[in-house]
Amino acid sequence: MELAANPGKKIIIEVDGIKWARYPIKTHFITEKDNLDEIIKKYVLPNAQKGDIICLGQKIVSILQGLIIYKKDLKVGWWANFLSKFVKKTPYGFSVGNPLKMQIAINLAGLPRILFAAVVAGISKIFGFSGVFYRLAGHQISQIDGFYAEAFPQYGEMGILGPKNCNELCENLQKKYNHSFLVIDINDLGGNILGCSKDLTGKEGLILKILKDNPAGQSNQQTPIIILRQLCN
């Protein structure tokens, strides 16, 4: 299979004097009915080489774990509608500025904690601190995705929670397939590694540099897996 860069991205970049290839792996539209092992065997193994690092997008890991809440099953209350009005929109969505996502946050953390996080976050913004709400709210609320149909209409009808046990998942995959694995939450604003196999411990900063421009793309590229490969200079 020929592996090509997504629009506006590069396959090969140089980080700290070392060249890396970032191969986006196109898949079918993944749902909770799919199986991660089958996806790896079908899309990853035919393209992977010894020493490669396999980066799994947070969204597909969550979907495969069944961590989905459908709009039809969610009742949005007054507090969710009220609090969501005060959340700043980013170029890639409203986060908990979407009342549906705010309601999920309330359901996960409880209203008292969300109110406390919102008040402290509001005060912190006066002094130039950001991200306080998510740190205080906890419960992986910063990782709530979905309810956004621009790329795929299916995502407009469902909220996607943060994945579970990512370190354990990646370690098991590394032992099974003899490749390094990680789960990453990344967009064009930045990223976080949510878990990795033990052989990648201490390399998280380097990997984030390699993926800084989000080679998986942010629209409907349908490339939720990236293979990283160090190249000989």
mmCIF file of C-alpha atoms in Angstrom:
data_model
loop_
_atom_site.group_PDB
_atom_site.id
_atom_site.type_symbol
_atom_site.label_atom_id
_atom_site.label_comp_id
_atom_site.label_asym_id
_atom_site.label_seq_id
_atom_site.Cartn_x
_atom_site.Cartn_y
_atom_site.Cartn_z
ATOM 1 C CA MET A 1 0.000 0.000 0.000
ATOM 2 C CA GLU A 2 1.313 3.433 -0.933
ATOM 3 C CA LEU A 3 1.360 5.716 2.082
ATOM 4 C CA ALA A 4 0.883 9.414 1.374
ATOM 5 C CA ALA A 5 0.832 12.489 3.577
ATOM 6 C CA ASN A 6 -2.432 14.202 4.408
ATOM 7 C CA PRO A 7 -3.031 17.611 2.769
ATOM 8 C CA GLY A 8 -0.761 20.278 4.205
ATOM 9 C CA LYS A 9 1.398 17.739 6.078
ATOM 10 C CA LYS A 10 4.774 16.142 5.401
ATOM 11 C CA ILE A 11 5.765 12.503 5.586
ATOM 12 C CA ILE A 12 9.374 13.211 6.598
ATOM 13 C CA ILE A 13 10.456 15.804 9.146
ATOM 14 C CA GLU A 14 13.618 16.389 11.151
ATOM 15 C CA VAL A 15 13.521 16.624 14.942
ATOM 16 C CA ASP A 16 16.636 17.233 17.033
ATOM 17 C CA GLY A 17 18.824 16.395 14.045
ATOM 18 C CA ILE A 18 17.100 13.058 13.318
ATOM 19 C CA LYS A 19 14.766 12.393 10.386
ATOM 20 C CA TRP A 20 11.454 10.689 11.032
ATOM 21 C CA ALA A 21 8.770 9.404 8.707
ATOM 22 C CA ARG A 22 5.143 9.751 9.811
ATOM 23 C CA TYR A 23 2.911 7.456 7.787
ATOM 24 C CA PRO A 24 -0.856 8.085 8.148
ATOM 25 C CA ILE A 25 -2.804 4.829 7.936
ATOM 26 C CA LYS A 26 -6.211 5.091 6.303
ATOM 27 C CA THR A 27 -8.931 2.819 7.693
ATOM 28 C CA HIS A 28 -12.623 2.275 7.213
ATOM 29 C CA PHE A 29 -14.954 4.251 9.477
ATOM 30 C CA ILE A 30 -14.404 2.559 12.830
ATOM 31 C CA THR A 31 -17.346 1.818 15.126
ATOM 32 C CA GLU A 32 -17.820 0.022 18.445
ATOM 33 C CA LYS A 33 -18.581 -3.143 16.463
ATOM 34 C CA ASP A 34 -14.977 -3.334 15.227
ATOM 35 C CA ASN A 35 -12.067 -5.148 16.867
ATOM 36 C CA LEU A 36 -8.695 -3.528 17.559
ATOM 37 C CA ASP A 37 -6.671 -6.657 16.796
ATOM 38 C CA GLU A 38 -8.382 -7.041 13.443
ATOM 39 C CA ILE A 39 -7.695 -3.377 12.634
ATOM 40 C CA ILE A 40 -4.010 -3.767 13.498
ATOM 41 C CA LYS A 41 -3.686 -6.932 11.419
ATOM 42 C CA LYS A 42 -5.497 -5.426 8.436
ATOM 43 C CA TYR A 43 -4.051 -1.911 8.319
ATOM 44 C CA VAL A 44 -0.911 -1.705 10.473
ATOM 45 C CA LEU A 45 1.070 -4.924 10.149
ATOM 46 C CA PRO A 46 1.248 -4.875 6.319
ATOM 47 C CA ASN A 47 2.906 -1.447 6.518
ATOM 48 C CA ALA A 48 4.983 -1.691 9.694
ATOM 49 C CA GLN A 49 8.679 -2.504 9.990
ATOM 50 C CA LYS A 50 10.852 -3.515 12.909
ATOM 51 C CA GLY A 51 11.435 -0.577 15.242
ATOM 52 C CA ASP A 52 8.317 1.346 14.195
ATOM 53 C CA ILE A 53 6.141 3.172 16.701
ATOM 54 C CA ILE A 54 2.400 2.735 16.250
ATOM 55 C CA CYS A 55 0.313 5.740 17.310
ATOM 56 C CA LEU A 56 -3.372 5.041 17.934
ATOM 57 C CA GLY A 57 -5.750 7.985 17.976
ATOM 58 C CA GLN A 58 -7.619 8.457 21.246
ATOM 59 C CA LYS A 59 -10.997 8.597 19.531
ATOM 60 C CA ILE A 60 -10.826 5.174 17.903
ATOM 61 C CA VAL A 61 -9.531 3.558 21.111
ATOM 62 C CA SER A 62 -12.470 5.017 23.037
ATOM 63 C CA ILE A 63 -14.942 3.891 20.386
ATOM 64 C CA LEU A 64 -13.531 0.375 20.349
ATOM 65 C CA GLN A 65 -13.833 0.311 24.157
ATOM 66 C CA GLY A 66 -17.497 1.247 23.821
ATOM 67 C CA LEU A 67 -17.069 4.555 25.659
ATOM 68 C CA ILE A 68 -19.875 6.272 23.787
ATOM 69 C CA ILE A 69 -22.899 8.274 24.943
ATOM 70 C CA TYR A 70 -25.580 8.921 22.326
ATOM 71 C CA LYS A 71 -27.402 12.233 22.109
ATOM 72 C CA LYS A 72 -30.767 10.477 22.255
ATOM 73 C CA ASP A 73 -29.863 9.071 25.684
ATOM 74 C CA LEU A 74 -28.664 12.377 27.179
ATOM 75 C CA LYS A 75 -30.931 14.831 28.970
ATOM 76 C CA VAL A 76 -29.382 18.308 29.088
ATOM 77 C CA GLY A 77 -30.281 20.233 32.239
ATOM 78 C CA TRP A 78 -30.374 23.915 33.141
ATOM 79 C CA TRP A 79 -26.876 23.978 34.638
ATOM 80 C CA ALA A 80 -25.311 22.442 31.527
ATOM 81 C CA ASN A 81 -26.966 25.049 29.305
ATOM 82 C CA PHE A 82 -25.965 27.869 31.661
ATOM 83 C CA LEU A 83 -22.339 26.902 32.310
ATOM 84 C CA SER A 84 -21.584 26.078 28.677
ATOM 85 C CA LYS A 85 -22.200 29.719 27.732
ATOM 86 C CA PHE A 86 -19.034 30.791 29.555
ATOM 87 C CA VAL A 87 -16.642 28.387 27.807
ATOM 88 C CA LYS A 88 -14.316 29.831 25.192
ATOM 89 C CA LYS A 89 -14.599 28.300 21.743
ATOM 90 C CA THR A 90 -11.449 26.992 20.023
ATOM 91 C CA PRO A 91 -10.965 26.633 16.239
ATOM 92 C CA TYR A 92 -11.770 22.923 16.667
ATOM 93 C CA GLY A 93 -14.981 23.031 18.621
ATOM 94 C CA PHE A 94 -16.649 24.170 21.840
ATOM 95 C CA SER A 95 -15.336 21.448 24.191
ATOM 96 C CA VAL A 96 -17.652 21.731 27.222
ATOM 97 C CA GLY A 97 -18.995 24.902 25.630
ATOM 98 C CA ASN A 98 -21.283 22.401 23.949
ATOM 99 C CA PRO A 99 -24.190 21.853 26.412
ATOM 100 C CA LEU A 100 -24.196 18.132 25.593
ATOM 101 C CA LYS A 101 -20.549 17.811 26.612
ATOM 102 C CA MET A 102 -21.099 19.945 29.696
ATOM 103 C CA GLN A 103 -23.918 17.635 30.733
ATOM 104 C CA ILE A 104 -21.624 14.635 30.368
ATOM 105 C CA ALA A 105 -19.057 16.461 32.513
ATOM 106 C CA ILE A 106 -21.694 17.049 35.192
ATOM 107 C CA ASN A 107 -22.760 13.412 35.034
ATOM 108 C CA LEU A 108 -19.152 12.230 35.403
ATOM 109 C CA ALA A 109 -17.856 14.587 38.097
ATOM 110 C CA GLY A 110 -21.034 15.731 39.828
ATOM 111 C CA LEU A 111 -22.505 19.242 39.788
ATOM 112 C CA PRO A 112 -20.752 20.529 42.967
ATOM 113 C CA ARG A 113 -17.309 19.710 41.581
ATOM 114 C CA ILE A 114 -18.117 21.223 38.185
ATOM 115 C CA LEU A 115 -19.380 24.412 39.834
ATOM 116 C CA PHE A 116 -16.250 24.638 41.975
ATOM 117 C CA ALA A 117 -14.026 24.072 38.920
ATOM 118 C CA ALA A 118 -15.946 26.701 36.936
ATOM 119 C CA VAL A 119 -15.676 29.362 39.672
ATOM 120 C CA VAL A 120 -11.962 28.799 40.247
ATOM 121 C CA ALA A 121 -11.314 28.721 36.496
ATOM 122 C CA GLY A 122 -13.133 32.024 36.063
ATOM 123 C CA ILE A 123 -10.976 33.653 38.750
ATOM 124 C CA SER A 124 -7.812 32.080 37.317
ATOM 125 C CA LYS A 125 -8.477 33.564 33.878
ATOM 126 C CA ILE A 126 -8.211 37.038 35.384
ATOM 127 C CA PHE A 127 -4.607 36.217 36.272
ATOM 128 C CA GLY A 128 -3.854 34.624 32.900
ATOM 129 C CA PHE A 129 -4.083 30.952 33.870
ATOM 130 C CA SER A 130 -5.841 28.548 31.521
ATOM 131 C CA GLY A 131 -6.855 24.882 31.717
ATOM 132 C CA VAL A 132 -7.776 25.137 35.404
ATOM 133 C CA PHE A 133 -11.334 23.938 34.875
ATOM 134 C CA TYR A 134 -10.249 20.616 33.389
ATOM 135 C CA ARG A 135 -7.568 20.003 36.002
ATOM 136 C CA LEU A 136 -10.012 20.555 38.866
ATOM 137 C CA ALA A 137 -12.915 18.731 37.247
ATOM 138 C CA GLY A 138 -10.832 15.614 36.520
ATOM 139 C CA HIS A 139 -12.617 12.483 35.259
ATOM 140 C CA GLN A 140 -10.955 12.831 31.799
ATOM 141 C CA ILE A 141 -13.420 15.606 30.997
ATOM 142 C CA SER A 142 -10.866 17.331 28.767
ATOM 143 C CA GLN A 143 -10.980 14.246 26.544
ATOM 144 C CA ILE A 144 -14.721 14.285 25.860
ATOM 145 C CA ASP A 145 -15.113 14.286 22.095
ATOM 146 C CA GLY A 146 -17.923 14.012 19.587
ATOM 147 C CA PHE A 147 -21.214 15.901 19.134
ATOM 148 C CA TYR A 148 -19.498 17.520 16.146
ATOM 149 C CA ALA A 149 -20.656 16.467 12.684
ATOM 150 C CA GLU A 150 -18.429 18.554 10.416
ATOM 151 C CA ALA A 151 -16.026 15.710 9.576
ATOM 152 C CA PHE A 152 -18.419 12.760 9.942
ATOM 153 C CA PRO A 153 -22.187 13.017 10.492
ATOM 154 C CA GLN A 154 -22.060 9.985 12.812
ATOM 155 C CA TYR A 155 -20.054 11.989 15.350
ATOM 156 C CA GLY A 156 -22.830 14.558 15.572
ATOM 157 C CA GLU A 157 -25.027 12.031 17.335
ATOM 158 C CA MET A 158 -22.584 10.726 19.926
ATOM 159 C CA GLY A 159 -20.239 11.837 22.652
ATOM 160 C CA ILE A 160 -16.978 9.946 23.053
ATOM 161 C CA LEU A 161 -15.359 9.620 26.482
ATOM 162 C CA GLY A 162 -11.648 9.355 27.197
ATOM 163 C CA PRO A 163 -10.093 5.879 26.758
ATOM 164 C CA LYS A 164 -9.313 3.638 29.718
ATOM 165 C CA ASN A 165 -6.151 1.773 30.792
ATOM 166 C CA CYS A 166 -4.040 3.063 27.897
ATOM 167 C CA ASN A 167 -0.677 2.030 29.368
ATOM 168 C CA GLU A 168 -1.891 -1.521 29.911
ATOM 169 C CA LEU A 169 -3.435 -1.658 26.445
ATOM 170 C CA CYS A 170 -0.228 -0.479 24.754
ATOM 171 C CA GLU A 171 1.968 -2.837 26.755
ATOM 172 C CA ASN A 172 -0.217 -5.805 25.796
ATOM 173 C CA LEU A 173 -0.125 -4.775 22.131
ATOM 174 C CA GLN A 174 3.666 -4.397 22.241
ATOM 175 C CA LYS A 175 4.065 -7.919 23.589
ATOM 176 C CA LYS A 176 1.629 -9.324 21.047
ATOM 177 C CA TYR A 177 2.937 -7.588 17.907
ATOM 178 C CA ASN A 178 6.518 -6.661 18.839
ATOM 179 C CA HIS A 179 6.012 -2.997 17.980
ATOM 180 C CA SER A 180 5.962 0.012 20.271
ATOM 181 C CA PHE A 181 2.460 1.414 20.817
ATOM 182 C CA LEU A 182 0.988 4.600 22.201
ATOM 183 C CA VAL A 183 -2.404 6.276 22.460
ATOM 184 C CA ILE A 184 -2.415 9.961 21.614
ATOM 185 C CA ASP A 185 -4.912 12.786 21.805
ATOM 186 C CA ILE A 186 -3.745 15.312 19.241
ATOM 187 C CA ASN A 187 -5.145 18.102 17.131
ATOM 188 C CA ASP A 188 -3.728 21.136 15.374
ATOM 189 C CA LEU A 189 -3.515 22.968 18.710
ATOM 190 C CA GLY A 190 -1.319 20.391 20.448
ATOM 191 C CA GLY A 191 -1.427 16.925 21.912
ATOM 192 C CA ASN A 192 -1.053 14.608 24.875
ATOM 193 C CA ILE A 193 0.118 11.023 25.152
ATOM 194 C CA LEU A 194 -2.521 9.136 27.120
ATOM 195 C CA GLY A 195 -0.553 5.912 27.435
ATOM 196 C CA CYS A 196 2.347 3.997 25.932
ATOM 197 C CA SER A 197 4.166 0.693 26.072
ATOM 198 C CA LYS A 198 6.994 0.562 28.612
ATOM 199 C CA ASP A 199 9.703 0.690 25.940
ATOM 200 C CA LEU A 200 8.574 4.267 25.119
ATOM 201 C CA THR A 201 8.811 5.554 28.685
ATOM 202 C CA GLY A 202 10.917 8.718 28.690
ATOM 203 C CA LYS A 203 10.419 9.327 24.972
ATOM 204 C CA GLU A 204 7.070 11.072 25.286
ATOM 205 C CA GLY A 205 8.520 14.551 24.739
ATOM 206 C CA LEU A 206 10.301 13.486 21.568
ATOM 207 C CA ILE A 207 7.189 11.818 20.174
ATOM 208 C CA LEU A 208 5.092 14.921 20.808
ATOM 209 C CA LYS A 209 7.656 16.953 18.861
ATOM 210 C CA ILE A 210 7.446 14.500 15.963
ATOM 211 C CA LEU A 211 3.638 14.692 15.947
ATOM 212 C CA LYS A 212 3.396 18.403 16.755
ATOM 213 C CA ASP A 213 1.750 19.370 13.446
ATOM 214 C CA ASN A 214 -0.792 16.527 13.680
ATOM 215 C CA PRO A 215 0.050 14.440 10.589
ATOM 216 C CA ALA A 216 -3.219 12.521 11.080
ATOM 217 C CA GLY A 217 -5.133 15.617 9.998
ATOM 218 C CA GLN A 218 -8.101 17.274 11.669
ATOM 219 C CA SER A 219 -10.915 16.795 9.161
ATOM 220 C CA ASN A 220 -12.234 13.706 7.365
ATOM 221 C CA GLN A 221 -8.894 12.164 6.362
ATOM 222 C CA GLN A 222 -9.888 8.941 8.145
ATOM 223 C CA THR A 223 -6.272 8.208 9.173
ATOM 224 C CA PRO A 224 -6.585 7.568 12.928
ATOM 225 C CA ILE A 225 -3.318 5.600 13.095
ATOM 226 C CA ILE A 226 0.188 6.939 12.468
ATOM 227 C CA ILE A 227 3.294 4.805 12.008
ATOM 228 C CA LEU A 228 6.491 6.557 13.110
ATOM 229 C CA ARG A 229 9.776 5.373 11.665
ATOM 230 C CA GLN A 230 13.241 6.714 12.404
ATOM 231 C CA LEU A 231 15.243 7.142 9.209
ATOM 232 C CA CYS A 232 18.957 6.912 8.646
ATOM 233 C CA ASN A 233 20.487 10.325 8.112
#
